[in-house]
Short mmCIF file of C-alpha atoms and ligand atoms in Angstrom, two decimals:
data_model
loop_
_atom_site.label_atom_id
_atom_site.label_comp_id
_atom_site.label_asym_id
_atom_site.label_seq_id
_atom_site.Cartn_x
_atom_site.Cartn_y
_atom_site.Cartn_z
CA MET D 1178 13.80 48.76 -10.22
CA VAL D 1179 16.33 48.82 -13.02
CA ARG D 1180 14.80 47.76 -16.28
CA THR D 1181 17.35 46.82 -18.88
CA LEU D 1182 16.75 47.44 -22.51
CA LYS D 1183 16.71 44.28 -24.61
CA ASN D 1184 18.96 44.34 -27.69
CA ASP D 1185 20.62 47.50 -26.35
CA TRP D 1186 23.55 47.79 -28.81
CA SER D 1187 25.77 48.97 -25.91
CA GLY D 1188 23.57 52.05 -25.47
CA GLN D 1189 23.94 53.44 -28.99
CA ILE D 1190 20.90 55.34 -30.20
CA PHE D 1191 19.71 55.36 -33.81
CA PRO D 1192 17.17 57.53 -35.60
CA HIS D 1193 13.58 56.62 -34.76
CA ALA D 1194 10.07 57.65 -35.73
CA GLY D 1195 10.27 60.79 -33.61
CA ARG D 1196 7.13 60.42 -31.56
CA ARG D 1197 8.79 58.50 -28.75
CA LYS D 1198 6.96 58.53 -25.42
CA PRO D 1199 8.10 57.63 -21.92
CA LEU D 1200 7.68 53.95 -21.02
CA ILE D 1201 5.84 52.83 -24.18
CA GLY D 1202 8.55 54.22 -26.47
CA ASP D 1203 7.53 53.94 -30.12
CA LEU D 1204 4.42 51.84 -29.47
CA GLY D 1205 1.86 52.70 -32.13
CA VAL D 1206 4.22 53.62 -34.98
CA SER D 1207 3.69 50.14 -36.44
CA SER D 1208 0.28 48.53 -36.20
CA PRO D 1209 0.47 44.96 -34.89
CA ARG D 1210 -1.77 43.99 -37.82
CA HIS D 1211 0.71 45.10 -40.49
CA PRO D 1212 4.00 46.05 -38.84
CA ILE D 1213 6.20 45.69 -41.93
CA LEU D 1214 3.91 47.68 -44.23
CA ASP D 1215 3.89 50.49 -41.65
CA LEU D 1216 7.65 50.23 -41.22
CA LEU D 1217 8.14 50.66 -44.97
CA ALA D 1218 6.39 54.03 -44.59
CA TRP D 1219 7.75 55.47 -41.32
CA GLY D 1220 11.27 54.06 -41.80
CA ALA D 1221 11.69 55.41 -45.32
CA ASP D 1222 13.54 58.62 -44.40
CA LEU D 1223 15.45 57.48 -41.33
CA GLY D 1224 18.67 56.49 -43.10
CA PRO D 1225 20.50 53.18 -43.42
CA ILE D 1226 20.08 52.10 -39.79
CA PHE D 1227 17.27 53.04 -37.43
CA GLU D 1228 15.42 51.75 -34.39
CA MET D 1229 12.06 51.22 -32.75
CA ARG D 1230 11.51 50.78 -29.01
CA ILE D 1231 8.46 49.09 -27.57
CA PHE D 1232 8.61 49.18 -23.79
CA ARG D 1233 11.98 47.56 -23.00
CA GLN D 1234 12.41 45.88 -26.36
CA ASN D 1235 14.66 47.61 -28.86
CA PHE D 1236 14.50 46.73 -32.57
CA VAL D 1237 17.27 47.86 -34.92
CA PHE D 1238 16.55 47.90 -38.66
CA VAL D 1239 18.91 48.07 -41.59
CA SER D 1240 17.68 49.43 -44.91
CA SER D 1241 20.72 50.01 -47.12
CA ALA D 1242 22.11 47.40 -49.49
CA GLU D 1243 25.59 48.13 -48.15
CA LEU D 1244 24.83 47.38 -44.48
CA ALA D 1245 22.68 44.40 -45.46
CA ALA D 1246 25.56 42.96 -47.50
CA GLU D 1247 27.89 43.28 -44.54
CA LEU D 1248 25.39 41.51 -42.25
CA CYS D 1249 25.06 38.71 -44.83
CA ASP D 1250 28.78 37.96 -44.57
CA GLU D 1251 28.54 34.52 -43.02
CA THR D 1252 32.10 34.60 -41.68
CA ARG D 1253 31.23 37.46 -39.29
CA PHE D 1254 27.44 37.15 -38.83
CA CYS D 1255 24.75 34.49 -38.44
CA LYS D 1256 20.97 34.14 -38.21
CA ALA D 1257 19.30 35.69 -35.15
CA LEU D 1258 15.87 34.98 -33.69
CA PRO D 1259 14.06 38.27 -32.95
CA PRO D 1260 10.96 38.18 -30.69
CA ALA D 1261 8.50 37.60 -33.56
CA ILE D 1262 10.37 34.40 -34.47
CA THR D 1263 11.03 33.29 -30.89
CA ALA D 1264 7.28 33.57 -30.27
CA LEU D 1265 6.69 30.97 -32.98
CA ARG D 1266 8.69 28.40 -31.02
CA GLN D 1267 5.53 27.71 -29.05
CA TYR D 1268 4.27 26.01 -32.23
CA ALA D 1269 7.38 25.15 -34.19
CA GLY D 1270 9.84 24.49 -31.33
CA ASP D 1271 13.30 23.61 -32.55
CA GLY D 1272 12.07 22.96 -36.09
CA LEU D 1273 14.39 24.15 -38.87
CA PHE D 1274 13.12 27.74 -39.11
CA THR D 1275 12.86 28.55 -35.41
CA ALA D 1276 15.86 26.60 -34.04
CA GLU D 1277 18.81 28.43 -32.52
CA ASN D 1278 22.00 28.03 -34.55
CA ASP D 1279 23.56 25.74 -31.95
CA GLU D 1280 20.54 23.54 -31.18
CA PRO D 1281 21.43 19.92 -32.01
CA ASN D 1282 18.13 19.26 -33.79
CA TRP D 1283 18.90 21.98 -36.34
CA GLN D 1284 22.08 20.22 -37.50
CA LEU D 1285 20.42 16.80 -37.44
CA ALA D 1286 17.30 17.85 -39.38
CA HIS D 1287 19.38 19.91 -41.80
CA GLU D 1288 21.62 16.95 -42.61
CA LEU D 1289 18.77 14.44 -42.86
CA LEU D 1290 16.62 16.68 -45.07
CA MET D 1291 19.13 18.46 -47.33
CA PRO D 1292 19.21 15.56 -49.84
CA ALA D 1293 15.44 16.00 -50.32
CA PHE D 1294 15.95 19.62 -51.42
CA THR D 1295 18.68 19.44 -54.03
CA LYS D 1296 17.98 20.43 -57.61
CA SER D 1297 17.95 16.79 -58.67
CA ALA D 1298 15.55 15.86 -55.85
CA MET D 1299 13.00 18.08 -57.62
CA GLN D 1300 12.67 15.30 -60.20
CA SER D 1301 10.49 13.32 -57.81
CA TYR D 1302 8.26 16.33 -57.03
CA HIS D 1303 7.88 17.35 -60.67
CA PRO D 1304 4.96 14.98 -61.50
CA ILE D 1305 3.17 16.03 -58.28
CA MET D 1306 3.57 19.69 -59.20
CA LEU D 1307 2.18 19.01 -62.69
CA ALA D 1308 -0.82 17.08 -61.37
CA THR D 1309 -1.64 19.80 -58.83
CA ALA D 1310 -1.47 22.49 -61.52
CA ASP D 1311 -3.95 20.44 -63.60
CA GLU D 1312 -6.32 20.42 -60.64
CA LEU D 1313 -6.02 24.18 -60.35
CA PHE D 1314 -6.97 24.57 -64.02
CA ALA D 1315 -9.94 22.22 -63.60
CA PHE D 1316 -10.98 24.24 -60.51
CA TRP D 1317 -10.76 27.50 -62.50
CA GLU D 1318 -12.63 26.04 -65.44
CA ARG D 1319 -15.56 25.02 -63.22
CA GLN D 1320 -15.97 28.68 -62.15
CA ALA D 1321 -17.38 31.60 -64.07
CA GLY D 1322 -15.95 35.11 -63.90
CA PRO D 1323 -12.63 36.38 -62.58
CA VAL D 1324 -10.53 34.31 -60.16
CA ASP D 1325 -9.07 35.46 -56.84
CA VAL D 1326 -5.37 35.05 -57.55
CA THR D 1327 -3.93 34.80 -54.02
CA GLN D 1328 -6.64 32.39 -52.92
CA SER D 1329 -6.03 30.19 -55.98
CA MET D 1330 -2.27 30.22 -55.59
CA THR D 1331 -2.58 29.39 -51.90
CA LYS D 1332 -4.69 26.33 -52.69
CA LEU D 1333 -2.11 25.28 -55.28
CA THR D 1334 0.99 25.71 -53.11
CA MET D 1335 -0.65 24.16 -50.04
CA GLU D 1336 -1.63 21.05 -52.01
CA THR D 1337 1.71 20.77 -53.80
CA LEU D 1338 3.66 21.01 -50.59
CA SER D 1339 1.51 18.67 -48.52
CA ARG D 1340 1.39 16.08 -51.29
CA ALA D 1341 5.10 16.27 -52.07
CA ALA D 1342 6.29 16.43 -48.48
CA PHE D 1343 3.78 14.28 -46.58
CA SER D 1344 1.74 12.51 -49.30
CA HIS D 1345 -1.29 14.23 -47.76
CA ASP D 1346 -4.18 15.69 -49.71
CA PHE D 1347 -5.94 18.67 -48.10
CA GLY D 1348 -8.71 18.63 -50.72
CA SER D 1349 -8.18 22.33 -51.44
CA PHE D 1350 -9.69 22.17 -54.90
CA THR D 1351 -12.90 20.42 -53.93
CA SER D 1352 -14.20 23.34 -51.87
CA GLN D 1353 -14.35 27.07 -52.46
CA GLN D 1354 -12.92 27.83 -49.00
CA PRO D 1355 -9.42 26.80 -47.98
CA HIS D 1356 -9.15 23.75 -45.72
CA PRO D 1357 -9.96 24.80 -42.10
CA PHE D 1358 -6.53 23.54 -41.08
CA VAL D 1359 -4.89 26.29 -43.11
CA GLY D 1360 -6.89 29.03 -41.40
CA ALA D 1361 -6.34 27.57 -37.93
CA MET D 1362 -2.61 27.18 -38.55
CA ILE D 1363 -2.19 30.73 -39.84
CA ARG D 1364 -4.29 32.29 -37.07
CA ALA D 1365 -2.39 30.35 -34.41
CA LEU D 1366 0.96 31.50 -35.78
CA GLU D 1367 -0.14 35.08 -36.29
CA THR D 1368 -1.33 35.20 -32.72
CA GLY D 1369 2.07 33.89 -31.66
CA ARG D 1370 3.83 36.59 -33.63
CA ARG D 1371 1.71 39.38 -32.10
CA LYS D 1372 2.20 37.94 -28.64
CA GLY D 1373 5.94 38.17 -29.24
CA GLY D 1374 5.65 41.95 -29.45
CA LEU D 1375 3.78 42.17 -26.16
CA LEU D 1376 5.97 40.27 -23.79
CA THR D 1377 8.14 43.17 -22.64
CA ALA D 1378 5.13 45.33 -21.75
CA PRO D 1379 4.14 45.64 -18.11
CA GLY D 1380 1.60 42.87 -17.64
CA GLY D 1381 2.73 41.33 -20.91
CA ALA D 1382 3.23 37.87 -19.45
CA LEU D 1383 -0.35 37.89 -18.16
CA LEU D 1384 -1.69 39.10 -21.50
CA GLY D 1385 0.35 36.39 -23.16
CA ARG D 1386 -1.32 33.72 -21.03
CA LEU D 1387 -4.76 35.13 -21.86
CA ILE D 1388 -3.95 35.02 -25.55
CA ASP D 1389 -2.70 31.45 -25.21
CA ARG D 1390 -5.90 30.42 -23.48
CA ARG D 1391 -8.00 31.96 -26.25
CA ASN D 1392 -5.85 30.27 -28.83
CA ALA D 1393 -5.66 26.87 -27.14
CA GLY D 1394 -8.48 25.25 -29.15
CA GLN D 1395 -6.92 26.34 -32.41
CA GLN D 1396 -3.51 25.05 -31.41
CA ALA D 1397 -4.91 21.72 -30.18
CA TYR D 1398 -6.73 21.23 -33.50
CA VAL D 1399 -3.56 21.90 -35.49
CA ASP D 1400 -1.38 19.69 -33.28
CA LYS D 1401 -3.86 16.82 -33.35
CA MET D 1402 -4.15 16.90 -37.12
CA LEU D 1403 -0.36 16.79 -37.46
CA ASP D 1404 0.08 14.05 -34.85
CA ASP D 1405 -2.56 11.95 -36.66
CA LEU D 1406 -0.70 12.47 -39.92
CA ILE D 1407 2.51 11.25 -38.29
CA ALA D 1408 0.82 8.31 -36.54
CA GLU D 1409 -0.79 7.16 -39.81
CA ARG D 1410 2.61 6.80 -41.37
CA SER D 1411 4.74 5.67 -38.46
CA ALA D 1412 4.08 1.96 -39.11
CA SER D 1413 5.32 2.23 -42.69
CA SER D 1414 8.97 2.07 -43.68
CA ASP D 1415 8.28 4.06 -46.85
CA ASP D 1416 10.78 6.91 -47.22
CA HIS D 1417 9.70 8.42 -50.54
CA ASP D 1418 8.77 11.84 -49.05
CA LEU D 1419 9.97 14.21 -46.31
CA LEU D 1420 7.78 12.59 -43.68
CA GLY D 1421 9.15 9.16 -44.62
CA ILE D 1422 12.71 10.44 -44.41
CA MET D 1423 12.06 11.95 -40.99
CA LEU D 1424 10.39 8.79 -39.66
CA ASN D 1425 12.75 6.23 -41.13
CA THR D 1426 16.22 7.70 -41.61
CA SER D 1427 18.89 7.93 -38.98
CA HIS D 1428 22.01 9.99 -39.23
CA PRO D 1429 24.67 8.01 -41.17
CA GLU D 1430 27.36 8.63 -38.54
CA SER D 1431 25.67 9.25 -35.19
CA GLY D 1432 22.64 7.01 -35.84
CA GLU D 1433 20.39 9.71 -34.33
CA ARG D 1434 16.78 10.18 -35.40
CA LEU D 1435 14.25 12.98 -35.05
CA SER D 1436 11.71 12.55 -32.24
CA PRO D 1437 7.95 12.44 -33.03
CA LEU D 1438 7.54 15.89 -31.42
CA ASN D 1439 10.35 17.35 -33.50
CA ILE D 1440 8.82 15.78 -36.62
CA ARG D 1441 5.56 17.58 -35.81
CA TYR D 1442 7.53 20.84 -35.51
CA GLN D 1443 9.16 20.21 -38.88
CA ILE D 1444 5.87 19.43 -40.63
CA LEU D 1445 4.27 22.60 -39.30
CA THR D 1446 7.39 24.51 -40.36
CA PHE D 1447 7.30 23.13 -43.90
CA LEU D 1448 3.58 23.77 -44.25
CA VAL D 1449 3.92 27.34 -43.07
CA ALA D 1450 7.28 28.26 -44.60
CA GLY D 1451 6.51 26.47 -47.82
CA HIS D 1452 3.08 27.52 -48.99
CA GLU D 1453 2.21 31.15 -48.28
CA THR D 1454 5.66 32.35 -49.38
CA THR D 1455 5.43 30.65 -52.76
CA SER D 1456 1.78 31.60 -53.16
CA GLY D 1457 2.67 35.27 -52.68
CA ALA D 1458 5.58 35.03 -55.12
CA LEU D 1459 3.29 33.57 -57.81
CA SER D 1460 0.53 36.10 -57.12
CA PHE D 1461 2.83 39.13 -57.27
CA THR D 1462 4.36 37.82 -60.51
CA LEU D 1463 0.92 37.45 -62.08
CA TYR D 1464 0.01 40.93 -60.86
CA TYR D 1465 3.08 42.53 -62.46
CA LEU D 1466 2.64 40.56 -65.68
CA SER D 1467 -0.98 41.69 -65.95
CA ARG D 1468 0.22 45.30 -65.53
CA ASN D 1469 3.12 45.05 -67.98
CA PRO D 1470 1.74 43.81 -71.33
CA HIS D 1471 5.19 43.85 -72.91
CA CYS D 1472 6.58 41.48 -70.25
CA LEU D 1473 3.46 39.33 -70.44
CA ALA D 1474 3.84 38.96 -74.23
CA LYS D 1475 7.50 37.98 -73.87
CA ALA D 1476 6.71 35.46 -71.14
CA GLN D 1477 3.89 33.94 -73.20
CA GLN D 1478 6.13 33.76 -76.22
CA GLU D 1479 8.72 31.86 -74.21
CA ALA D 1480 6.07 29.44 -72.90
CA ASP D 1481 4.81 28.88 -76.46
CA GLU D 1482 8.28 28.29 -77.86
CA ILE D 1483 9.08 25.65 -75.27
CA LEU D 1484 5.69 23.99 -74.91
CA GLY D 1485 4.44 24.17 -78.53
CA ASP D 1486 0.88 24.70 -79.70
CA ASP D 1487 -1.05 22.26 -77.51
CA SER D 1488 -2.37 24.19 -74.51
CA ASP D 1489 -2.49 20.92 -72.52
CA ALA D 1490 1.25 20.31 -73.08
CA VAL D 1491 3.28 20.00 -69.89
CA PRO D 1492 6.97 20.81 -69.36
CA THR D 1493 9.46 18.03 -68.69
CA PHE D 1494 11.75 18.26 -65.66
CA GLU D 1495 14.65 19.20 -67.97
CA GLN D 1496 12.65 22.02 -69.57
CA ILE D 1497 12.07 23.97 -66.34
CA PRO D 1498 15.46 25.78 -66.37
CA LYS D 1499 14.82 26.79 -69.99
CA PHE D 1500 12.04 29.21 -69.03
CA ARG D 1501 14.65 31.90 -68.43
CA TYR D 1502 12.43 34.92 -69.00
CA ILE D 1503 9.65 33.56 -66.81
CA ARG D 1504 12.23 32.98 -64.08
CA ARG D 1505 13.35 36.61 -64.40
CA CYS D 1506 9.73 37.75 -64.07
CA LEU D 1507 9.51 35.81 -60.81
CA ASP D 1508 12.86 37.14 -59.53
CA GLU D 1509 11.76 40.70 -60.26
CA ALA D 1510 8.42 40.25 -58.45
CA LEU D 1511 10.33 38.95 -55.40
CA ARG D 1512 12.59 41.99 -55.61
CA ILE D 1513 9.74 44.48 -55.33
CA TRP D 1514 7.67 42.35 -52.94
CA PRO D 1515 9.89 39.90 -51.08
CA THR D 1516 7.22 37.67 -49.53
CA VAL D 1517 9.44 37.02 -46.49
CA PRO D 1518 9.94 40.71 -45.84
CA ALA D 1519 12.83 40.62 -43.36
CA PHE D 1520 15.30 38.45 -41.49
CA ALA D 1521 17.64 39.07 -38.58
CA ARG D 1522 21.41 38.75 -38.11
CA SER D 1523 23.81 38.80 -35.16
CA PRO D 1524 27.60 38.95 -35.10
CA ARG D 1525 29.51 35.77 -34.21
CA GLY D 1526 31.83 37.81 -31.99
CA GLU D 1527 32.03 41.45 -30.97
CA THR D 1528 32.53 43.53 -34.11
CA MET D 1529 32.02 46.96 -35.69
CA LEU D 1530 29.26 47.24 -38.27
CA ALA D 1531 30.29 49.65 -41.07
CA ASP D 1532 33.35 50.47 -38.91
CA ALA D 1533 30.99 52.63 -36.88
CA TYR D 1534 28.53 50.69 -34.75
CA ARG D 1535 29.65 48.36 -32.00
CA MET D 1536 27.78 45.07 -32.16
CA ARG D 1537 28.01 42.21 -29.67
CA PRO D 1538 26.71 38.63 -30.15
CA GLN D 1539 23.56 39.41 -28.13
CA ASP D 1540 22.69 42.32 -30.47
CA TRP D 1541 20.71 41.74 -33.64
CA ALA D 1542 19.66 43.79 -36.64
CA ILE D 1543 16.69 43.19 -38.90
CA ILE D 1544 17.40 43.45 -42.63
CA VAL D 1545 14.33 45.03 -44.24
CA LEU D 1546 14.26 43.57 -47.74
CA GLY D 1547 11.60 46.01 -48.97
CA PHE D 1548 14.19 48.78 -48.58
CA VAL D 1549 17.30 46.82 -49.55
CA HIS D 1550 15.71 45.60 -52.80
CA ARG D 1551 14.86 49.19 -53.73
CA ASP D 1552 18.07 50.88 -52.59
CA PRO D 1553 18.62 53.50 -55.32
CA SER D 1554 22.40 53.12 -55.06
CA VAL D 1555 21.99 49.61 -56.48
CA TRP D 1556 18.70 49.65 -58.42
CA ASP D 1557 17.85 52.29 -61.06
CA ASP D 1558 14.18 53.33 -60.97
CA PRO D 1559 13.57 50.85 -58.16
CA ASP D 1560 9.77 51.01 -58.39
CA VAL D 1561 9.72 49.99 -62.04
CA TYR D 1562 9.05 46.32 -62.82
CA ASP D 1563 11.82 45.22 -65.16
CA PRO D 1564 12.66 41.50 -65.34
CA ASP D 1565 15.78 42.25 -67.40
CA ARG D 1566 17.51 43.43 -64.23
CA PHE D 1567 18.05 39.69 -63.78
CA LEU D 1568 19.82 39.10 -67.10
CA PRO D 1569 23.13 37.45 -66.12
CA ALA D 1570 25.18 40.44 -67.33
CA ASN D 1571 23.14 42.81 -65.14
CA VAL D 1572 23.30 40.54 -62.10
CA LYS D 1573 27.09 40.47 -62.44
CA LYS D 1574 27.26 44.26 -62.33
CA ARG D 1575 25.57 44.47 -58.92
CA PRO D 1576 27.40 44.14 -55.62
CA ALA D 1577 27.11 40.76 -53.85
CA HIS D 1578 24.14 40.27 -51.49
CA SER D 1579 21.99 43.05 -52.97
CA TYR D 1580 19.14 40.60 -53.58
CA LYS D 1581 18.26 38.25 -50.72
CA PRO D 1582 14.65 37.01 -50.94
CA PHE D 1583 15.71 33.57 -49.64
CA GLY D 1584 17.87 34.82 -46.78
CA ALA D 1585 21.59 34.29 -46.24
CA GLY D 1586 24.21 31.74 -45.27
CA LEU D 1587 23.75 28.40 -43.59
CA ARG D 1588 20.23 29.26 -42.43
CA ALA D 1589 19.03 30.45 -45.84
CA CYS D 1590 15.87 28.90 -47.28
CA ILE D 1591 16.13 25.12 -47.64
CA GLY D 1592 13.06 25.13 -49.93
CA ARG D 1593 14.43 27.58 -52.50
CA GLN D 1594 14.76 25.04 -55.33
CA PHE D 1595 11.34 23.67 -54.51
CA ALA D 1596 9.75 27.12 -54.65
CA LEU D 1597 11.54 28.07 -57.87
CA HIS D 1598 10.78 24.80 -59.64
CA GLU D 1599 7.12 24.91 -58.67
CA SER D 1600 6.72 28.60 -59.51
CA VAL D 1601 8.34 28.46 -62.94
CA LEU D 1602 6.41 25.31 -63.82
CA VAL D 1603 3.07 26.80 -62.82
CA LEU D 1604 3.69 30.21 -64.40
CA ALA D 1605 4.75 28.58 -67.68
CA ARG D 1606 1.59 26.49 -67.76
CA ILE D 1607 -0.72 29.39 -66.85
CA LEU D 1608 0.81 31.72 -69.43
CA HIS D 1609 0.71 29.04 -72.11
CA ARG D 1610 -2.89 28.15 -71.36
CA TYR D 1611 -4.59 31.49 -70.68
CA ASP D 1612 -4.67 35.12 -71.66
CA LEU D 1613 -4.85 37.17 -68.50
CA SER D 1614 -6.36 40.54 -67.86
CA GLY D 1615 -6.73 42.31 -64.55
CA ASP D 1616 -9.24 44.97 -63.57
CA PRO D 1617 -7.52 48.20 -64.71
CA ASP D 1618 -8.95 50.01 -61.65
CA TYR D 1619 -7.43 47.57 -59.16
CA GLU D 1620 -4.75 49.20 -57.05
CA LEU D 1621 -2.23 46.80 -55.55
CA ALA D 1622 -3.09 46.18 -51.90
CA VAL D 1623 -0.85 43.98 -49.81
CA ASP D 1624 -2.01 41.75 -47.00
CA GLU D 1625 0.52 41.14 -44.26
CA ARG D 1626 -0.03 37.72 -42.76
CA LEU D 1627 3.00 35.71 -41.75
CA THR D 1628 4.23 36.74 -45.20
CA MET D 1629 3.19 39.37 -47.74
CA VAL D 1630 0.54 38.54 -50.37
CA PRO D 1631 -1.59 40.64 -52.77
CA LYS D 1632 -5.07 41.32 -51.41
CA GLY D 1633 -8.25 41.26 -53.48
CA PHE D 1634 -6.38 40.84 -56.76
CA GLU D 1635 -8.50 39.18 -59.45
CA LEU D 1636 -7.70 38.07 -62.97
CA ASP D 1637 -9.88 37.22 -65.93
CA LEU D 1638 -8.50 34.09 -67.56
CA VAL D 1639 -9.43 33.40 -71.15
CA PRO D 1640 -8.34 30.04 -72.58
CA ARG D 1641 -5.95 30.49 -75.48
CA ARG D 1642 -6.65 28.53 -78.63
CA ALA D 1643 -4.13 26.89 -80.91
CA PRO D 1644 -4.24 29.68 -83.53
CA ALA D 1645 -3.31 32.22 -80.87
CA LEU D 1646 -0.46 29.99 -79.83
CA LEU D 1647 0.79 29.87 -83.41
CA ARG D 1648 1.02 33.65 -83.84
MN1 MNH P 1208 11.84 29.41 -47.08
C1 MNH P 1208 14.05 29.84 -44.48
C2 MNH P 1208 12.15 32.74 -47.87
C3 MNH P 1208 9.87 28.91 -49.84
C4 MNH P 1208 11.23 26.20 -46.07
N1 MNH P 1208 12.88 30.99 -46.30
C5 MNH P 1208 13.78 30.95 -45.24
C6 MNH P 1208 14.37 32.24 -45.07
C7 MNH P 1208 13.82 33.07 -46.02
C8 MNH P 1208 12.89 32.27 -46.79
C9 MNH P 1208 14.11 34.54 -46.23
C10 MNH P 1208 15.42 32.63 -44.02
C11 MNH P 1208 14.77 33.26 -42.81
C12 MNH P 1208 15.74 33.72 -41.74
O1 MNH P 1208 16.92 33.94 -42.01
O2 MNH P 1208 15.28 33.89 -40.62
N2 MNH P 1208 11.09 30.64 -48.53
C13 MNH P 1208 11.34 31.96 -48.68
C14 MNH P 1208 10.65 32.44 -49.87
C15 MNH P 1208 10.01 31.35 -50.43
C16 MNH P 1208 10.31 30.20 -49.58
C17 MNH P 1208 10.65 33.87 -50.34
C18 MNH P 1208 9.18 31.23 -51.67
C19 MNH P 1208 9.15 32.09 -52.65
N3 MNH P 1208 10.73 27.85 -47.81
C20 MNH P 1208 10.07 27.81 -49.01
C21 MNH P 1208 9.58 26.47 -49.26
C22 MNH P 1208 9.95 25.70 -48.18
C23 MNH P 1208 10.68 26.57 -47.27
C24 MNH P 1208 8.81 26.04 -50.50
C25 MNH P 1208 9.73 24.24 -47.92
C26 MNH P 1208 9.48 23.34 -48.83
N4 MNH P 1208 12.49 28.26 -45.52
C27 MNH P 1208 12.10 26.95 -45.30
C28 MNH P 1208 12.77 26.45 -44.11
C29 MNH P 1208 13.60 27.49 -43.64
C30 MNH P 1208 13.40 28.62 -44.57
C31 MNH P 1208 12.61 25.06 -43.51
C32 MNH P 1208 14.54 27.46 -42.45
C33 MNH P 1208 15.88 26.92 -42.90
C34 MNH P 1208 16.91 26.79 -41.79
O3 MNH P 1208 17.04 27.71 -40.99
O4 MNH P 1208 17.59 25.77 -41.78
#
């Protein structure tokens, strides 16, 4: 039987981990539990383009800023759905993140929802973001001892997103543990991602069905909760949030609407895409600030200058863009640890990548941001945390597309403004309100879930008093 290689790049062969075995190929070089973290180690010396084969599935990775920039050229390339993303379609169907470029529901949802994600649309989310941050502070102030940063930030971003997008409260701050929905949703999706890697193995389809059966309860629980959320609102004509827009708006020209099933896909997509990513970005920023006292002092000084000497003061909508240094601290954290660690691109027509590698529309390459954001040809001392890399004059000096934490082109992150507004707002308030100190013996450990987040990172938060603010 002839078994064709998937994503074969017309038979071209790229450097690989070097332990390739018959049939299973490079199985085992990346653990299914943390494939990207492993890849960042074994792929480090393989050059700008390399590959991994698992049974009949070929993966091609790009690690240089130069090749990544070429793949981000939207006139020649577009988003691709590698197996790990295709596997999520079982849960998220043709929702925005997992839709194929030419699926009609992508265009429809994109056009209906874009107005809810402009910079000015953030005005309506601003009070919700402020109120949720207050609940986080109250939650912290009820506890003694250091706080788990990732866990706290996940509660915050989950609540902010579900309240802003669906007017739903998950009650994250009233219990120590995250809402069971969050765990079920993440486990279901992680299982989907791992299943994606298995399907080309002999017996993979059978294994996939076994996994599905084991996961069925989890998936049913998640689906039911979302369908209930939709049903609760479907009688109302209220369109003040994303759910309302999806239920009550039709396309201005075609008159089309999203179906209830597609709305469920979109909600799951927003919950997943919108909370862990932002939580990780906030947590990594707090980690680097706690390790760089000079940056921390500058960020606190900026917060104090804008917010004044009352530690309960809150920023206005118009003040958010003024926290320029805090924004740079966030940008720099997302450079070193892009919480969405990779995305995939395919050519629109047959083309030559770097004038050297033939690429056809069915071929795809994965841009590994952990490498691209540390490419020494673009970034001096790439492992050093230095927010001033994002001073406008320094940004201008770098080649286009060397920093892509929110993806590229038409399919780039729709929630970017939301994430940035929320993150800057929350960081400004935390820095203004508390002095932070981390355990000096803590060594950064990264947990790879659907996204990357710090693991076991704790901070001691000491309320700042007015005299300290007046320094
Ligand atoms: Mn988000 C797409 C990163 C916050 C909703 N997001 C993407 C992509 C990246 C990304 C990268 C493109 C993936 C690809 O090309 O395959 N997103 C982030 C990061 C943060 C983030 C690093 C926070 C920091 N994202 C958010 C938030 C929301 C959101 C917040 C929702 C409120 N993201 C999306 C959606 C898509 C997406 C929806 C898919 C967009 C599309 O394809 O049309």
